[in-house]
XYZ file of C-alpha atoms in Angstrom:
716
model
C -21.545 50.795 -3.508
C -18.438 52.834 -2.551
C -15.341 50.931 -1.499
C -15.018 50.490 2.311
C -12.624 48.369 4.487
C -12.971 47.211 8.004
C -10.533 45.362 10.155
C -11.464 43.138 13.100
C -8.755 42.076 15.604
C -9.129 39.417 18.279
C -6.805 36.918 19.822
C -3.900 38.643 18.073
C -5.213 37.893 14.527
C -6.829 40.253 12.163
C -9.777 39.706 9.844
C -10.150 42.277 7.061
C -13.461 43.013 5.359
C -13.533 44.781 1.915
C -16.800 45.658 0.341
C -17.667 47.646 -2.864
C -14.441 46.447 -4.558
C -15.444 43.367 -6.479
C -18.516 41.749 -8.246
C -20.628 44.937 -8.262
C -23.638 43.178 -10.085
C -24.069 40.575 -7.305
C -26.605 41.345 -4.576
C -24.106 41.543 -1.805
C -20.346 41.049 -1.853
C -17.456 40.985 0.552
C -13.783 39.961 0.270
C -12.815 38.524 3.680
C -9.150 38.150 4.360
C -6.884 36.855 7.120
C -3.102 36.775 6.616
C -2.837 35.993 2.940
C -6.001 33.920 2.659
C -8.731 35.743 0.813
C -12.293 34.506 0.155
C -14.780 36.302 -2.127
C -18.370 35.819 -0.951
C -21.425 36.908 -2.955
C -25.158 36.610 -2.360
C -27.699 37.062 -5.015
C -31.525 36.975 -4.925
C -33.743 36.063 -7.967
C -37.651 36.271 -8.274
C -39.423 33.086 -6.913
C -40.687 30.328 -9.335
C -44.208 29.067 -9.628
C -44.906 25.958 -7.536
C -41.997 26.228 -5.124
C -43.005 25.396 -1.604
C -39.508 25.560 -0.021
C -36.537 27.926 0.187
C -34.527 27.303 -3.014
C -31.159 28.286 -1.465
C -27.929 27.314 -3.250
C -24.615 27.483 -1.452
C -21.451 26.774 -3.393
C -17.970 26.854 -2.240
C -15.321 27.132 -5.011
C -11.561 26.450 -4.795
C -9.199 27.801 -7.500
C -5.733 26.394 -7.556
C -4.313 29.747 -8.508
C -4.971 30.587 -4.939
C -2.015 28.405 -3.954
C 0.082 29.218 -7.053
C -0.636 25.896 -8.651
C -1.842 24.742 -12.159
C -4.449 21.916 -12.076
C -3.446 18.484 -13.303
C -5.153 16.390 -15.960
C -5.481 16.993 -19.664
C -7.661 20.088 -19.495
C -5.557 21.893 -16.833
C -8.463 23.496 -15.230
C -10.488 22.770 -12.162
C -13.188 20.051 -12.603
C -15.495 18.430 -10.210
C -15.224 19.959 -6.748
C -13.023 17.881 -4.459
C -14.611 16.264 -1.347
C -13.303 19.144 0.938
C -14.932 21.742 -1.187
C -18.272 19.889 -0.829
C -17.860 19.702 2.849
C -17.197 23.442 3.067
C -20.272 24.174 1.002
C -22.250 22.282 3.629
C -20.394 24.007 6.541
C -21.701 27.335 5.066
C -25.160 26.173 4.324
C -25.884 24.656 7.652
C -25.901 27.730 9.919
C -27.020 30.101 7.089
C -30.244 28.146 6.068
C -32.216 28.162 9.285
C -31.829 32.024 9.544
C -34.002 32.705 6.499
C -37.657 33.116 7.155
C -39.758 29.918 6.523
C -42.161 31.716 4.100
C -39.319 32.931 1.589
C -39.582 31.272 -1.708
C -37.077 33.418 -3.833
C -34.087 31.830 -5.358
C -31.010 32.712 -3.327
C -27.512 31.742 -4.177
C -24.423 32.294 -2.029
C -21.054 31.613 -3.654
C -17.671 31.688 -1.831
C -14.468 31.534 -3.836
C -11.102 31.064 -2.292
C -8.901 33.460 -4.350
C -5.764 33.442 -2.218
C -4.620 30.682 0.152
C -2.100 31.084 2.946
C -1.057 27.712 4.261
C -1.481 28.948 7.712
C -5.080 30.114 7.587
C -7.937 27.736 6.589
C -10.573 29.548 4.523
C -13.709 27.731 5.548
C -14.679 29.637 8.612
C -13.876 32.950 6.825
C -16.377 31.773 4.190
C -19.105 31.094 6.693
C -18.716 34.506 8.303
C -18.439 36.146 4.728
C -21.709 34.391 3.774
C -23.597 36.212 6.518
C -22.028 39.556 5.636
C -22.883 39.099 1.775
C -26.545 38.262 2.716
C -26.834 41.304 4.922
C -25.331 43.505 2.221
C -27.757 42.080 -0.317
C -30.630 43.272 1.881
C -32.267 39.833 2.054
C -34.693 38.917 4.889
C -32.405 37.272 7.247
C -32.257 36.557 10.988
C -28.697 37.266 11.367
C -25.956 38.324 11.705
C -24.040 34.925 11.969
C -20.454 34.150 12.287
C -18.161 31.287 12.731
C -14.751 30.556 14.207
C -12.510 27.448 14.648
C -11.289 26.471 18.006
C -7.956 24.351 18.521
C -6.354 22.926 21.396
C -2.691 23.637 21.579
C -1.102 22.041 24.633
C -3.696 22.945 27.361
C -4.712 26.191 25.787
C -7.685 26.897 23.381
C -6.742 28.903 20.240
C -9.007 30.836 17.981
C -8.687 30.097 14.242
C -5.605 27.988 14.589
C -3.122 27.318 11.634
C -3.177 24.185 9.727
C -0.048 22.892 11.626
C -1.804 23.742 14.953
C -4.904 21.829 13.998
C -2.734 18.845 12.926
C -0.756 18.905 16.106
C -3.552 19.467 18.485
C -6.311 17.290 19.908
C -9.370 19.351 18.849
C -10.597 20.870 15.502
C -13.929 22.480 16.333
C -16.047 24.921 14.348
C -18.706 26.854 16.145
C -21.175 29.074 14.485
C -23.679 31.348 16.219
C -26.048 34.278 16.199
C -27.063 36.840 18.893
C -29.399 34.137 20.121
C -26.712 31.575 20.719
C -24.904 28.639 19.172
C -26.474 27.494 15.851
C -24.033 25.016 14.532
C -21.083 22.848 15.732
C -18.770 20.738 13.809
C -15.818 18.945 15.492
C -13.278 16.236 15.548
C -11.439 15.347 18.786
C -8.973 13.023 20.142
C -11.191 11.421 22.868
C -11.695 14.647 24.885
C -13.925 14.679 27.925
C -17.372 16.211 27.500
C -16.487 19.080 29.737
C -13.425 20.078 27.570
C -15.806 20.168 24.521
C -18.265 22.335 26.380
C -15.621 24.721 27.395
C -14.201 24.835 23.855
C -17.722 25.726 22.413
C -18.154 28.392 25.044
C -14.754 29.808 24.161
C -15.441 29.822 20.465
C -18.849 31.535 20.979
C -17.210 34.418 22.772
C -15.166 35.201 19.652
C -18.402 34.536 17.426
C -20.060 37.317 19.350
C -17.207 39.709 18.517
C -17.580 39.016 14.822
C -21.388 39.523 15.072
C -20.879 42.992 16.636
C -18.447 43.729 13.830
C -20.995 42.984 11.300
C -23.587 45.122 13.042
C -20.940 47.973 13.307
C -20.285 47.550 9.517
C -23.938 47.836 8.546
C -24.235 51.030 10.662
C -21.124 52.591 9.120
C -22.525 51.704 5.540
C -25.938 53.114 6.595
C -27.707 49.825 5.816
C -30.657 48.620 7.773
C -31.562 44.887 8.142
C -34.490 43.963 6.085
C -37.661 42.999 8.006
C -40.076 41.911 5.269
C -43.500 40.772 6.399
C -44.686 37.200 5.337
C -47.221 37.135 2.540
C -50.911 36.898 3.546
C -52.420 33.408 3.378
C -55.953 32.469 2.790
C -56.749 30.244 5.765
C -60.048 28.805 4.321
C -58.379 25.586 3.098
C -56.012 25.415 6.048
C -58.863 25.473 8.559
C -60.835 23.005 6.546
C -57.947 20.485 6.735
C -57.139 21.108 10.375
C -60.765 20.524 11.367
C -60.653 17.121 9.706
C -57.203 15.840 10.512
C -56.261 17.166 14.081
C -58.241 14.559 16.137
C -57.423 11.553 13.887
C -53.671 12.464 13.883
C -53.781 12.874 17.554
C -55.295 9.387 17.948
C -52.537 7.914 15.652
C -49.737 9.530 17.602
C -51.309 8.449 20.741
C -51.066 4.697 19.986
C -47.359 4.936 20.533
C -46.828 2.659 17.555
C -43.186 1.356 17.440
C -43.397 0.335 13.772
C -42.917 3.403 11.639
C -44.472 1.856 8.587
C -47.683 1.077 10.420
C -47.795 4.666 11.834
C -47.115 6.199 8.325
C -49.688 4.087 6.733
C -52.395 5.271 9.205
C -51.368 8.896 8.727
C -51.620 8.485 4.955
C -55.091 7.116 5.347
C -56.156 10.321 7.177
C -54.517 12.412 4.450
C -56.359 10.516 1.745
C -59.711 11.023 3.552
C -59.182 14.760 3.306
C -58.381 14.529 -0.494
C -61.605 12.541 -0.876
C -63.608 15.113 1.220
C -62.288 18.077 -0.989
C -63.064 16.016 -4.203
C -66.755 15.729 -3.195
C -67.164 19.551 -2.800
C -68.608 21.538 -5.510
C -66.309 23.256 -8.060
C -67.329 26.725 -6.787
C -66.678 25.892 -3.132
C -63.848 28.227 -1.803
C -62.114 25.200 -0.257
C -61.876 23.393 -3.537
C -60.931 26.495 -5.319
C -58.138 27.185 -2.891
C -56.977 23.541 -3.136
C -56.726 23.905 -6.947
C -54.478 26.913 -6.605
C -52.313 25.423 -3.975
C -51.917 21.783 -4.637
C -49.246 21.361 -1.966
C -51.252 23.052 0.744
C -52.706 19.670 2.024
C -49.214 18.110 2.655
C -47.914 21.329 4.258
C -50.855 21.708 6.608
C -50.914 18.086 7.435
C -47.286 18.254 8.304
C -47.896 21.446 10.505
C -50.636 19.548 12.430
C -48.469 16.412 12.871
C -45.582 18.631 14.109
C -47.656 20.408 16.614
C -49.296 17.414 18.058
C -46.131 15.440 18.170
C -44.351 18.265 19.872
C -47.112 18.859 22.390
C -47.046 15.249 23.325
C -43.405 15.482 24.166
C -43.636 18.723 25.985
C -46.662 17.963 28.053
C -46.552 14.085 28.433
C -42.743 13.627 28.160
C -43.462 10.666 25.870
C -42.526 10.042 22.334
C -44.514 8.807 19.292
C -43.207 5.222 19.664
C -43.744 5.217 23.379
C -40.226 5.763 24.403
C -39.020 7.805 27.334
C -37.051 10.927 26.425
C -33.831 9.334 27.276
C -34.502 5.746 25.950
C -32.617 4.300 23.063
C -34.254 2.037 20.601
C -33.530 -1.726 20.531
C -30.081 -2.667 19.326
C -28.623 -5.729 17.625
C -25.125 -6.107 16.197
C -23.287 -8.757 14.054
C -19.953 -9.177 12.506
C -18.679 -11.278 9.595
C -21.995 -10.992 7.819
C -20.261 -11.296 4.482
C -17.942 -13.966 3.106
C -14.187 -13.307 3.934
C -13.584 -12.163 0.311
C -14.483 -8.847 1.871
C -11.957 -8.146 4.562
C -14.343 -7.381 7.403
C -18.023 -6.626 7.838
C -20.315 -5.305 10.630
C -24.105 -4.974 10.743
C -25.641 -2.509 13.121
C -29.338 -2.224 13.810
C -31.114 0.395 15.958
C -34.749 0.221 15.716
C -35.516 0.394 12.097
C -32.133 1.785 11.145
C -29.813 -0.606 9.741
C -26.268 -0.020 8.491
C -23.924 -2.645 6.990
C -20.301 -1.481 6.908
C -17.496 -3.225 4.907
C -13.804 -2.788 5.350
C -11.254 -3.178 2.539
C -7.544 -3.314 3.374
C -5.300 -1.759 0.773
C -1.696 -0.986 0.112
C -0.064 2.321 0.557
C -0.408 2.978 -3.220
C -4.213 2.945 -2.637
C -3.923 6.145 -0.626
C -6.164 9.026 -1.938
C -4.402 11.922 -3.652
C -5.912 15.131 -2.319
C -6.042 17.500 -5.260
C -7.229 20.616 -3.410
C -5.839 23.672 -1.594
C -5.189 21.937 1.683
C -1.673 20.927 2.726
C -2.422 17.255 3.125
C -1.374 15.372 0.017
C -2.705 11.814 0.706
C -5.464 10.327 2.814
C -4.993 6.656 4.124
C -8.423 6.232 5.682
C -11.434 6.547 3.455
C -15.036 6.325 4.686
C -17.830 6.279 2.157
C -21.509 6.332 2.911
C -24.266 5.181 0.604
C -28.061 5.983 1.037
C -30.079 4.050 -1.677
C -33.762 4.836 -2.159
C -34.964 1.456 -0.936
C -33.680 2.340 2.468
C -36.674 4.493 2.969
C -38.974 2.402 0.793
C -38.825 4.786 -2.151
C -37.911 4.561 -5.813
C -35.758 7.093 -7.560
C -32.902 7.083 -9.907
C -29.516 6.053 -8.558
C -26.984 8.841 -8.825
C -23.524 9.515 -7.628
C -23.174 10.575 -3.961
C -24.681 13.889 -3.129
C -23.636 16.434 -0.431
C -25.462 14.658 2.324
C -23.739 11.307 1.533
C -20.271 13.026 1.342
C -21.006 14.816 4.652
C -22.194 11.757 6.533
C -19.234 9.759 5.266
C -16.843 12.563 6.362
C -18.494 12.635 9.863
C -18.154 8.839 10.281
C -14.549 9.252 9.192
C -13.832 11.970 11.579
C -15.211 9.912 14.376
C -12.938 6.949 13.747
C -9.689 8.459 12.719
C -8.565 9.120 16.461
C -8.640 5.272 17.186
C -6.919 4.037 14.157
C -3.412 2.508 14.429
C -0.548 4.643 13.339
C 0.763 4.144 9.849
C 4.103 2.955 11.224
C 2.267 0.121 13.176
C -0.255 -0.821 10.557
C 0.658 0.467 7.125
C -2.477 -0.506 5.290
C -4.774 2.011 3.574
C -8.271 1.510 4.969
C -11.616 1.969 3.109
C -14.890 1.538 4.902
C -18.114 1.790 2.971
C -21.409 2.201 4.982
C -24.418 0.897 3.128
C -27.616 2.179 4.702
C -30.074 -0.632 4.220
C -32.854 0.886 6.167
C -33.207 4.382 7.636
C -35.315 5.708 10.407
C -33.023 8.494 11.944
C -29.288 8.798 12.763
C -27.797 6.621 10.002
C -24.546 8.570 10.194
C -24.088 7.484 13.912
C -25.296 3.959 12.830
C -22.413 4.144 10.313
C -19.989 4.914 13.101
C -21.031 1.959 15.149
C -21.331 -0.440 12.186
C -17.857 0.669 10.950
C -16.200 0.001 14.343
C -17.558 -3.574 14.273
C -16.318 -4.048 10.654
C -12.911 -2.746 11.499
C -12.570 -5.118 14.499
C -13.837 -8.019 12.286
C -11.140 -7.160 9.790
C -8.418 -7.358 12.424
C -7.639 -3.654 12.405
C -6.019 -2.815 15.790
C -8.108 0.120 16.760
C -7.246 1.550 20.129
C -10.887 1.731 21.281
C -14.249 1.074 19.932
C -16.409 4.059 18.863
C -20.164 4.355 19.121
C -22.552 7.286 18.356
C -25.863 8.681 19.245
C -28.056 11.519 17.789
C -29.753 13.829 20.158
C -32.877 15.885 19.404
C -34.698 18.794 20.902
C -38.207 20.123 21.083
C -38.623 23.741 22.170
C -41.822 25.484 22.746
C -41.626 28.848 24.415
C -39.513 28.431 27.458
C -40.079 24.580 27.592
C -37.282 22.494 26.309
C -37.096 18.595 26.011
C -33.975 16.897 25.002
C -34.584 13.505 23.104
C -31.935 10.702 23.081
C -31.572 8.651 19.830
C -34.019 10.511 17.575
C -35.881 8.701 14.835
C -36.897 10.100 11.482
C -40.140 12.012 12.478
C -38.338 13.659 15.428
C -35.518 14.726 13.243
C -37.953 16.068 10.519
C -40.368 17.815 12.897
C -37.903 18.702 15.776
C -35.606 21.515 16.350
C -32.126 19.873 16.591
C -30.056 17.111 15.187
C -27.002 16.756 17.386
C -24.720 13.762 16.558
C -22.174 12.797 19.220
C -19.652 9.993 18.666
C -16.881 8.796 20.993
C -15.280 6.003 23.104
C -15.755 5.170 26.601
C -12.899 7.742 27.304
C -14.167 10.775 25.491
C -15.608 12.310 22.322
C -14.165 11.936 18.861
C -16.681 13.818 16.752
C -19.650 16.276 17.060
C -22.123 17.648 14.553
C -24.957 20.026 15.653
C -27.513 21.349 13.226
C -30.770 23.180 14.266
C -33.789 24.936 12.933
C -33.849 27.524 15.638
C -31.948 30.859 15.507
C -29.623 29.630 18.298
C -29.378 27.965 21.567
C -27.811 28.875 24.808
C -24.670 26.928 25.877
C -26.478 25.369 28.775
C -28.811 23.550 26.583
C -26.015 22.289 24.369
C -23.992 21.218 27.363
C -27.077 19.193 28.557
C -27.278 17.434 25.252
C -23.701 16.488 25.285
C -23.880 15.130 28.716
C -27.025 13.191 28.112
C -25.482 11.605 24.984
C -22.812 9.946 27.020
C -24.959 7.262 28.722
C -26.578 6.513 25.359
C -23.288 6.032 23.694
C -22.111 3.674 26.425
C -25.226 1.740 26.262
C -24.795 1.353 22.535
C -21.221 0.516 23.008
C -21.977 -2.349 25.472
C -24.379 -3.917 22.903
C -21.589 -3.697 20.194
C -18.929 -5.400 22.542
C -21.321 -8.347 22.924
C -20.876 -9.134 19.254
C -17.139 -8.571 19.225
C -15.014 -7.282 22.091
C -11.618 -6.748 20.483
C -10.088 -6.801 17.017
C -9.530 -10.172 15.616
C -5.969 -11.529 15.733
C -6.165 -12.830 12.171
C -7.074 -10.998 9.014
C -9.067 -12.383 6.137
C -7.031 -14.922 4.058
C -7.898 -12.658 1.025
C -6.465 -9.462 2.561
C -3.040 -8.481 1.419
C -0.075 -9.238 3.585
C 2.256 -6.332 3.934
C 6.061 -6.481 4.548
C 7.857 -3.096 5.205
C 11.528 -2.537 4.908
C 13.770 0.521 5.038
C 16.244 1.200 2.329
C 18.790 4.081 1.647
C 16.694 6.742 -0.255
C 19.611 7.047 -2.575
C 18.964 3.441 -3.743
C 15.349 4.069 -4.717
C 16.340 4.860 -8.442
C 18.070 1.475 -8.555
C 15.074 -0.443 -7.359
C 12.826 1.285 -9.844
C 15.252 0.973 -12.668
C 15.092 2.870 -15.999
C 11.457 3.461 -16.933
C 10.437 1.293 -13.964
C 11.903 -1.833 -15.680
C 13.474 -3.166 -12.464
C 10.485 -2.860 -10.224
C 8.164 -4.135 -12.948
C 10.465 -7.287 -13.179
C 10.282 -7.935 -9.541
C 6.559 -7.574 -9.631
C 6.154 -10.022 -12.615
C 8.528 -12.557 -11.012
C 6.874 -12.612 -7.622
C 3.289 -11.386 -8.141
C 3.717 -8.897 -5.197
C 2.865 -5.183 -5.354
C 5.624 -2.799 -4.335
C 5.199 0.844 -3.060
C 8.166 3.050 -2.373
C 8.022 6.281 -0.416
C 10.457 9.106 -0.801
C 11.783 8.250 2.614
C 12.917 4.901 1.571
C 10.117 2.941 3.104
C 9.284 0.149 0.854
C 5.913 -1.752 1.315
C 5.543 -5.054 -0.251
C 2.041 -6.548 -0.505
C 0.591 -9.851 -1.693
C -2.290 -12.156 -0.717
C 0.446 -14.836 -0.921
C 2.793 -14.286 1.968
C 5.579 -16.279 0.372
C 5.463 -13.995 -2.680
C 5.861 -11.083 -0.447
C 8.829 -12.639 1.313
C 10.409 -13.447 -2.130
C 10.097 -9.822 -3.311
C 11.460 -8.562 0.095
C 14.393 -10.838 -0.405
C 15.143 -9.452 -3.852
C 15.014 -5.860 -2.674
C 17.081 -6.579 0.400
C 19.689 -8.296 -1.744
C 19.761 -5.300 -4.331
C 20.208 -2.760 -1.486
C 22.434 -4.678 0.830
C 25.632 -2.933 1.351
C 28.546 -5.107 0.169
C 31.892 -5.370 1.811
C 35.113 -6.837 0.411
C 35.562 -10.321 1.909
C 31.848 -11.136 2.335
C 30.936 -14.773 1.411
C 27.723 -15.835 -0.251
C 25.990 -18.780 -1.667
C 25.187 -18.024 -5.303
C 23.978 -19.572 -8.588
C 25.612 -19.387 -12.007
C 23.311 -17.239 -14.283
C 25.684 -16.793 -17.293
C 28.817 -18.354 -18.690
C 31.155 -16.430 -20.922
C 34.718 -17.269 -22.145
C 36.430 -15.140 -19.555
C 34.411 -16.215 -16.563
C 30.968 -16.684 -15.032
C 28.214 -14.432 -13.654
C 26.716 -15.532 -10.304
C 23.587 -14.185 -8.576
C 24.774 -14.212 -4.940
C 21.895 -12.146 -3.588
C 18.372 -11.672 -5.055
C 18.832 -9.165 -7.950
C 22.551 -8.815 -7.417
C 25.090 -10.302 -9.708
C 28.981 -10.416 -9.824
C 31.440 -11.990 -12.020
C 34.111 -14.683 -11.339
C 36.989 -14.259 -13.621
C 38.246 -17.560 -15.028
C 41.512 -17.070 -13.052
C 39.338 -16.927 -9.818
C 37.519 -20.242 -10.422
C 40.201 -22.544 -8.949
C 43.698 -22.390 -7.423
C 45.090 -23.843 -10.671
C 44.950 -22.964 -14.296
C 41.488 -23.426 -15.816
C 41.428 -24.073 -19.509
C 37.716 -23.590 -19.965
C 35.142 -22.151 -17.709
C 32.680 -24.904 -18.246
C 35.179 -27.427 -16.782
C 34.580 -25.690 -13.363
C 31.025 -24.350 -13.433
C 27.840 -24.509 -15.605
C 24.647 -22.590 -15.833
C 22.597 -23.177 -12.720
C 25.369 -24.501 -10.516
C 25.384 -23.423 -6.915
C 28.671 -21.962 -5.868
C 30.297 -20.497 -2.843
C 31.801 -17.077 -3.639
C 33.585 -14.232 -1.893
C 33.499 -10.541 -2.837
C 36.999 -9.853 -4.119
C 36.446 -6.123 -4.984
C 33.877 -3.609 -5.999
C 35.136 -1.231 -8.669
C 34.452 2.438 -9.026
C 31.460 1.666 -11.345
C 29.839 -0.474 -8.664
C 30.553 -3.709 -10.377
C 31.262 -6.726 -8.157
C 34.156 -8.988 -8.801
C 33.982 -12.455 -7.125
C 36.239 -15.253 -6.384
C 36.214 -18.904 -5.217
C 39.574 -18.772 -3.795
C 40.682 -18.146 -0.093
C 37.163 -19.288 1.387
C 37.617 -20.745 4.843
C 35.265 -23.716 5.501
C 33.645 -21.868 8.436
C 32.847 -18.926 6.105
C 31.347 -21.425 3.674
C 29.137 -22.990 6.411
C 28.051 -19.541 7.591
C 27.074 -18.481 4.041
C 24.948 -21.614 3.577
C 23.190 -20.959 6.868
C 22.289 -17.349 5.920
C 21.109 -18.358 2.547
C 18.689 -20.883 4.205
C 17.333 -17.951 6.327
C 16.735 -15.747 3.465
């Protein structure tokens, strides 16, 4: 393809597209740029594999530290496992892209986005999403696009398209909206308790910019002379499909019509129906067309059975406005909450049950040194709130090997984290590093929102002074033609067979996080607004049940949680506290058992489960860093005796020497005649020489000065 460039300008910011320049062997390639951020996005297609009954789409987002002029750390000095933000960006690209491929497509498709240059003003993630759509179109893949994405920020009272990192950090909204010509297809947002109407307006504002990017892609295709591919689905032999439908439609309808609330009972009944069809096929002769077709397509039974169940479930919702478990469309499943489920060795725990979904969240309070180093391209260097989500196989009654967290686990943890960050106390008020782990013990839909609610309970149980409790609800949707039904608190089957999974989290004041995914080509804003508004009463209902278990953060923390003391020292004294090779700070730690973290600003945080140990360490550091003045009087202890005088520790970690001539107001023949090792003495600062050495005296100390020194020593 010949080189071609196109520039798109909106809201005062340009996006530049370059095609035909890089990666000529990929199916489709675009270099998408804004300011000095540049992302290379490629799309490649390979022939389908035998036995595949799903779309094998791979979406990978890669960060290269050279993009920011940095060399990776570690022994190998090269990029290793993708950082968490890269995984989240891969998901951000995948979620609006995947639904736009036709359901019958079985070819291997891989989309790779690589950030090759990074401007600290322009986040690359939304560029990568739009670039993915362009690369797929240039690769001439069957695709129901174009699709594009923008970020919306809130600076003051104004919405801003594609805000800078600093504008995102300072604002109350970080929203990504992706859309197609048919409407909005994906939303991802974190907000500082914004009202529903503000969120709806932000989505509308963002979609207007998305439409401009969609039109730019259509113009690009026209200028390049490329037509969108419209491949016809492969022909299917309906012999087997009709055989299955005839035998399962009525039995499945009867099972769904029981409105069984127990998922396991309903699933067992459906499995019996499926098993009866397997037995019926087995009884056929080997030459029967149905048995021949079944042998060629071993997964046809499961797929057809799913289609029948999907059709009947959706019809029941559309026509009868009742769900498979008998609930009304806006009804939330039964909820129960508990706190303090685990012993106080863990610093806080909360158990949240909604129907058959059960999440146990556990809080650990750490010290500033436990903050996570962010070794990626983004400006943030450390993260003090960590939310991790685990989804073991037993939570859905399955067996499979236990692996490290996948993209789904990382994504759900990040969503719960985003929902709770706006209500966490400021670092200055609560300097702890917080880690919350959400263990999904049972899953039947909306475990991520269960994690939000369970983690709120756990944080309050741990005594974390959150400003407001947060709850979450997942909204679903069934769309058949022009008929639309929105479902509150969707369960597993409604997520699996429905058209939308819309997670909404927030406080009684407003929304803190959103995540919208759908299987349609897009929805109009009015439907999305309806879902957001209908989520509010569900969230408030869930919140009321949570507050019955615990209505405010505990005033006391677990006795096993570290106690933190914070002091401010002159940054110029940091080196003195650390000492050569860390000798001094190691000595304080060994003496007191406390952990000490020092920031470049001079903030010193001392932590220990033993509060007295923390106070002792604080006293040592305060003594070492206290500014001395000539004439100050202290109570000290003799630490060394030498022929010409005695050394006295008059503040923790601070020593001075009394010359033999300053021990008494008469001639002293031998130091030991006046003081010995371990003696307590009253001393005055006589002088501080130009090398910082302190010379002390016992002479000229008024009784009132001595009394004040003894009182101060008692306080310390």
